[in-house]
Coordinates of C-alpha atoms in Angstrom, one line a residue:
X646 CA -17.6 15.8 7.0
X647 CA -18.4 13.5 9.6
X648 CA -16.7 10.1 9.8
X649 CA -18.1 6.9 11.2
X650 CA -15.9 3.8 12.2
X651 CA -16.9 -0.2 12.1
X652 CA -14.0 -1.7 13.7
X653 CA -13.0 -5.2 13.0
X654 CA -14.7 -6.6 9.9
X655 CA -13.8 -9.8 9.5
X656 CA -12.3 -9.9 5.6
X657 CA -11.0 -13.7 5.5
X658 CA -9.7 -16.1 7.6
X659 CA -6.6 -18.0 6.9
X660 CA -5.2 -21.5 9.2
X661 CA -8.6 -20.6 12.1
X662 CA -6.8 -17.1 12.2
X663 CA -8.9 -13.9 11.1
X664 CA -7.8 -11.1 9.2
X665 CA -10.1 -8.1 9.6
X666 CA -10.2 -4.2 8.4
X667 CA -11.3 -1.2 9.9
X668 CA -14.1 1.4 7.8
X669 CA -13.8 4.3 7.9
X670 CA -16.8 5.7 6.5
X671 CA -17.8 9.7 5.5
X672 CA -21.3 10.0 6.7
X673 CA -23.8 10.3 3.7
X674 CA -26.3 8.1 2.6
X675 CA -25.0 8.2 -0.7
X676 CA -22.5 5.4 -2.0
X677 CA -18.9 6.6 -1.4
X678 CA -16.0 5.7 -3.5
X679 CA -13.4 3.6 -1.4
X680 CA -9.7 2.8 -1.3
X681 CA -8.0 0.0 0.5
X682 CA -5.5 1.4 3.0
X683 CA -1.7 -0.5 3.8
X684 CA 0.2 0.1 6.8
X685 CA 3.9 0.2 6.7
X686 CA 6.4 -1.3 9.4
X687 CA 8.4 -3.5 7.6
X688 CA 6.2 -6.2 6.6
X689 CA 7.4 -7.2 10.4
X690 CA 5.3 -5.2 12.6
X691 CA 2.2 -2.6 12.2
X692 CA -1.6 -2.7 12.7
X693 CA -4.5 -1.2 11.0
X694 CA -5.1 0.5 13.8
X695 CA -1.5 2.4 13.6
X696 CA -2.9 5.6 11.3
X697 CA -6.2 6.5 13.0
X698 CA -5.5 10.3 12.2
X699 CA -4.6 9.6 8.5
X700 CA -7.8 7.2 8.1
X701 CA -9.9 9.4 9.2
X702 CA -8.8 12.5 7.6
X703 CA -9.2 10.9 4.5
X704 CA -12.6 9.8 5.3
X705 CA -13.6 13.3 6.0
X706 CA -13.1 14.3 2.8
X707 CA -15.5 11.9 1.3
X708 CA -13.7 9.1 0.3
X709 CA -14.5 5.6 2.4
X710 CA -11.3 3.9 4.2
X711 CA -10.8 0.3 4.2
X712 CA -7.5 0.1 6.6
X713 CA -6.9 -3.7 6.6
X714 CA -4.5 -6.3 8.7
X715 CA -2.5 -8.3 6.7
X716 CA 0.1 -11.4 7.8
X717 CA 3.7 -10.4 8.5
X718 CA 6.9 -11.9 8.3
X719 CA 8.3 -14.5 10.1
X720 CA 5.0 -16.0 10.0
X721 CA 5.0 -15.5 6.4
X722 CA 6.9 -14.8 3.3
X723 CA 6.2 -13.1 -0.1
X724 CA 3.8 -13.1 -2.0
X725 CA 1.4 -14.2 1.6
X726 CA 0.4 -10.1 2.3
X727 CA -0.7 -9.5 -1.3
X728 CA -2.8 -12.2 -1.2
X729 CA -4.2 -10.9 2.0
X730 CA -4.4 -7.6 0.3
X731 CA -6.8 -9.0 -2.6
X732 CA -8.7 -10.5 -0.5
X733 CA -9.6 -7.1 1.5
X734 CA -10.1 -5.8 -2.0
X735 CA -12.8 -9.1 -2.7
X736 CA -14.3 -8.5 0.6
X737 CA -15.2 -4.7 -0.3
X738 CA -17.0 -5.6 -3.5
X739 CA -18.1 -8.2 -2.4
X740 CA -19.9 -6.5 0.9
X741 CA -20.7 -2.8 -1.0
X742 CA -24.0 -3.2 -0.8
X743 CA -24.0 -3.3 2.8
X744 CA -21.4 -0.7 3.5
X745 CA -23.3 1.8 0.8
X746 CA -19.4 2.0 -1.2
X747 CA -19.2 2.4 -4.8
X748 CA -17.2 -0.2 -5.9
X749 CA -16.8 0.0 -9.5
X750 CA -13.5 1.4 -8.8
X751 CA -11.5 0.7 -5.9
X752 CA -8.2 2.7 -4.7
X753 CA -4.9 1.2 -3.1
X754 CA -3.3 3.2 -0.9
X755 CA -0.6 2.2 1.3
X756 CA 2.5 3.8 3.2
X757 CA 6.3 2.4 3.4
X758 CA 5.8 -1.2 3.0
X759 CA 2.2 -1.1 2.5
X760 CA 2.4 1.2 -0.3
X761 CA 4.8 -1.9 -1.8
X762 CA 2.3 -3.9 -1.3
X763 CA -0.4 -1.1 -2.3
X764 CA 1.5 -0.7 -5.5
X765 CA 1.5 -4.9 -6.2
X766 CA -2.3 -4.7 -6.1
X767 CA -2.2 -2.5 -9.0
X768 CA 0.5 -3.7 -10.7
X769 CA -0.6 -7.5 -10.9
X770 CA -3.8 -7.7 -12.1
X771 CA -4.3 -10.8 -13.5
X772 CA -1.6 -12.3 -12.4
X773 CA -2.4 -15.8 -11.1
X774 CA 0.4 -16.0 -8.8
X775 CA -0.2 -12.8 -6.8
X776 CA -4.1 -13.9 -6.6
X777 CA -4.0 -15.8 -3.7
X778 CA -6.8 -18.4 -2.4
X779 CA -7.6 -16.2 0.3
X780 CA -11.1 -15.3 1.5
X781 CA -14.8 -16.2 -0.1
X782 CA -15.0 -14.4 -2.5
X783 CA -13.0 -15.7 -5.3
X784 CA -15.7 -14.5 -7.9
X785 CA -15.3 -10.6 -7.2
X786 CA -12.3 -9.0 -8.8
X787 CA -9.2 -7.6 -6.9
X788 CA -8.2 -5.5 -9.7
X789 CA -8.0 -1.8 -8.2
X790 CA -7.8 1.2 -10.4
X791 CA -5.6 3.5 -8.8
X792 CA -2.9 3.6 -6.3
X793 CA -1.8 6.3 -3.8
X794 CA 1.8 5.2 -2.9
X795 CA 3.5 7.1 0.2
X796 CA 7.5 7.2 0.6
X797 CA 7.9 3.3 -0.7
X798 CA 10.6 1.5 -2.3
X799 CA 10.4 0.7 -5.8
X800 CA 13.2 -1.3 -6.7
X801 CA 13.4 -4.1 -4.1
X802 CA 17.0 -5.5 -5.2
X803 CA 18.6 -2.0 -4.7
X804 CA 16.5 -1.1 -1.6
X805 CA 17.9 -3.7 -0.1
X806 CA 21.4 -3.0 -0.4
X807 CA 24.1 -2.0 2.5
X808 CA 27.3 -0.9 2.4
X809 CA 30.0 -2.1 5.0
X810 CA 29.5 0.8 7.5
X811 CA 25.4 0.8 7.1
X812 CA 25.0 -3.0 8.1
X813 CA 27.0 -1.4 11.7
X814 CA 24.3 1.3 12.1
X815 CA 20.8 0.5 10.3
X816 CA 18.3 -1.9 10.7
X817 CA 18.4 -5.2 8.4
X818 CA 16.9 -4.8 5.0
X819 CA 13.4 -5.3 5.1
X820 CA 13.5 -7.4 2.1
X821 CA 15.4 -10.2 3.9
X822 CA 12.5 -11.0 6.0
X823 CA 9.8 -10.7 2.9
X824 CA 11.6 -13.4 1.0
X825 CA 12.7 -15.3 3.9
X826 CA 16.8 -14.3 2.4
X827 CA 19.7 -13.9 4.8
X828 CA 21.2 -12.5 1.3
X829 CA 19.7 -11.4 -1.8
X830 CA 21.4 -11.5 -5.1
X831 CA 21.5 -9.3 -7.9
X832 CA 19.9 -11.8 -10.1
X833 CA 17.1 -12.9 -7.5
X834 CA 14.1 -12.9 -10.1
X835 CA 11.3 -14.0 -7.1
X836 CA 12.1 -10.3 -5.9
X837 CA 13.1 -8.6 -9.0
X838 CA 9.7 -9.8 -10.0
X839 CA 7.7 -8.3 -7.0
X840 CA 9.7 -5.0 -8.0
X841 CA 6.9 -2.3 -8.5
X842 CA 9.7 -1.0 -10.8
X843 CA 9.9 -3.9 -13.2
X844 CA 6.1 -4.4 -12.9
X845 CA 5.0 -1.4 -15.1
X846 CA 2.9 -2.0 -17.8
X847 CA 1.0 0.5 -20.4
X848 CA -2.0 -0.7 -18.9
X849 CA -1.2 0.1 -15.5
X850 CA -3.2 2.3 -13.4
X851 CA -2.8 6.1 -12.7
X852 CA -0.1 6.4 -9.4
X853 CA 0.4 8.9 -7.0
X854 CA 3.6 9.1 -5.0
X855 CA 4.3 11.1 -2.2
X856 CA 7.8 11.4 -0.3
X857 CA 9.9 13.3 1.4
X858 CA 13.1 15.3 1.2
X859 CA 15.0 14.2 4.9
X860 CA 13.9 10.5 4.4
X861 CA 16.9 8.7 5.6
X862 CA 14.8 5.3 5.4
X863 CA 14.0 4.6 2.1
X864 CA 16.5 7.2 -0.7
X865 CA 15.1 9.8 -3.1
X866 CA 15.9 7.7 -5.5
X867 CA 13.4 5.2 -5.0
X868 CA 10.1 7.2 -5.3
X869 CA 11.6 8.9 -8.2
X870 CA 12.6 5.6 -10.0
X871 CA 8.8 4.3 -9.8
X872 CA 7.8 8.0 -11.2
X873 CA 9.8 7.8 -14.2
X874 CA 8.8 4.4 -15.2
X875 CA 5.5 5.2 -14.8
X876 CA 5.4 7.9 -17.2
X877 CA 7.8 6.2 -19.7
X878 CA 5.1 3.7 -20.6
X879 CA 2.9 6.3 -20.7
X880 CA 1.2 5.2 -17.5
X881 CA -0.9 8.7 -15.5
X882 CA 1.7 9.3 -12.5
X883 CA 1.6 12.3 -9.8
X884 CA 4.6 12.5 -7.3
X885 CA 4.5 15.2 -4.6
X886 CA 7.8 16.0 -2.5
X887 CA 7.6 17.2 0.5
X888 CA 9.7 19.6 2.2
X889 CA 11.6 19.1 5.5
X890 CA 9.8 15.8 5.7
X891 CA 11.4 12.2 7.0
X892 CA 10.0 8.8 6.8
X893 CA 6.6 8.6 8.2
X894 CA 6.5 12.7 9.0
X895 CA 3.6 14.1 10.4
X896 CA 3.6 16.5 7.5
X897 CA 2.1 13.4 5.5
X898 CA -0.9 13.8 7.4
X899 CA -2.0 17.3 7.9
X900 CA -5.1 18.8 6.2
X901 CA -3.6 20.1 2.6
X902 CA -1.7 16.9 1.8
X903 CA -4.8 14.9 3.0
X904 CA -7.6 16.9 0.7
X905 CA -5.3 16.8 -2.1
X906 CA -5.1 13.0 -1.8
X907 CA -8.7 12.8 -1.8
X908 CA -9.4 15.0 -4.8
X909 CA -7.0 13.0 -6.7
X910 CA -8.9 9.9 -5.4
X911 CA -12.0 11.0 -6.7
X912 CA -11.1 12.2 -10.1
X913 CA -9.8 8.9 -10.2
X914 CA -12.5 6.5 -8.8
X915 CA -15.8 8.3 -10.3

């Protein structure tokens, strides 16, 4: 299916500073379910322009692309890119109309750190603090109603762990920055709290995880830890693993992995 782009939609602007999203849009004048895309680096660095091959194959399967900016650390600090993130979900309802998207359900869909932040969006609905004042449409929900989560942390405490030797070779934690820590403690509750982990609920919507096998960024562990929860309370979870694939692999992106996304997007958003 062919895809059609409208670059830099202004979604909200926060201190004179705007914060826009890309559409990516199958062509069809009917409505189109749509799902609110994350990028990863970090919560440091990144741009919604960063996955232009992954947008649009997902757009080509039907399903509309929102891939939105969000504010990174050290300009901000948690919980300043989820409320960015449900204001790009506001935006969408609030504009559907115009973009001809079905908006009754909306998908989060994020990768590394966005699917974090992907997973917080549908982990915290309702939850006043995670709501944010940002953007002009306070009235329209942010609640989305499934989540696509891609090789992401799930315990943010643990993920930010090094031992003695890894602090010599590997980057800092990512965490550090997001909470604005030099150090975080076992009993740090601000980030326990924005755990996806410790976030499940029975009422939580349907997930689906993807990760690799070789990823030496974020363990095995940490996909599989979000799974199990999940389906402990009961909660509709998918996980997909893999083979031969790293952090960020190409293999994420080619055609299979990209129309099973899709149909699991759709079952889920009609």
């Amino acid at each position: 299916m062919d895809v059609e782009i409208t670059k830099d939609l202004t979604y909200a602007e926060v201190d004179g500073q705007p914060l826009a999203l890309d559409l990516y849009r199958p062509v069809t004048d009917d409505d189109v379910p749509v799902v609110l895309y994350l990028h990863g680096g970090g919560y440091r660095v990144g741009d919604k322009t960063d996955d232009v091959r992954r947008l649009a194959g997902l757009a080509s399967e039907g399903i509309a692309v929102a891939s939105a900016n969000y504010r990174l650390v050290p300009h901000v600090t948690y919980p300043a890119p989820v409320h960015d993130a449900k204001a790009a979900v506001r935006w969408l309802r609030a504009h559907a109309a115009e973009h001809r998207l079905a908006t009754g359900s909306v998908g989060a869909w994020g990768a590394s750190a966005g699917g974090v932040l992907a997973s917080l969006l549908g982990l915290s609905a309702g939850d006043p603090d995670l709501e944010g004042e940002v953007g002009n449409h306070a009235a329209e929900s942010s609640t989305v109603q499934a989540v696509v989560s891609w090789f992401a942390p799930s315990d943010l405490i643990a993920n930010s762990r090094r031992s003695w030797l890894e602090k010599l070779v590997l980057d800092e934690p990512t965490e550090h920055g997001l909470f604005g820590r030099d150090a975080i403690a076992d009993d740090d509750d601000q980030v326990r709290a924005a755990s996806p982990c410790a976030r499940v609920t029975r009422s939580s919507p349907p997930f689906l995880l993807a990760r690799g096998d070789r990823d030496r960024i974020v363990a095995e562990h940490e996909g599989r830890a979000l799974h199990d929860v999940l389906a402990r309370h009961g909660v509709s979870v998918t996980s997909t693993l893999v083979g031969g694939a790293g952090h960020e692999d190409p293999r994420f992106d080619e055609p299979w992995h990209l129309a099973a996304t899709a149909a699991w997007l759709r079952q889920q958003l009609s």
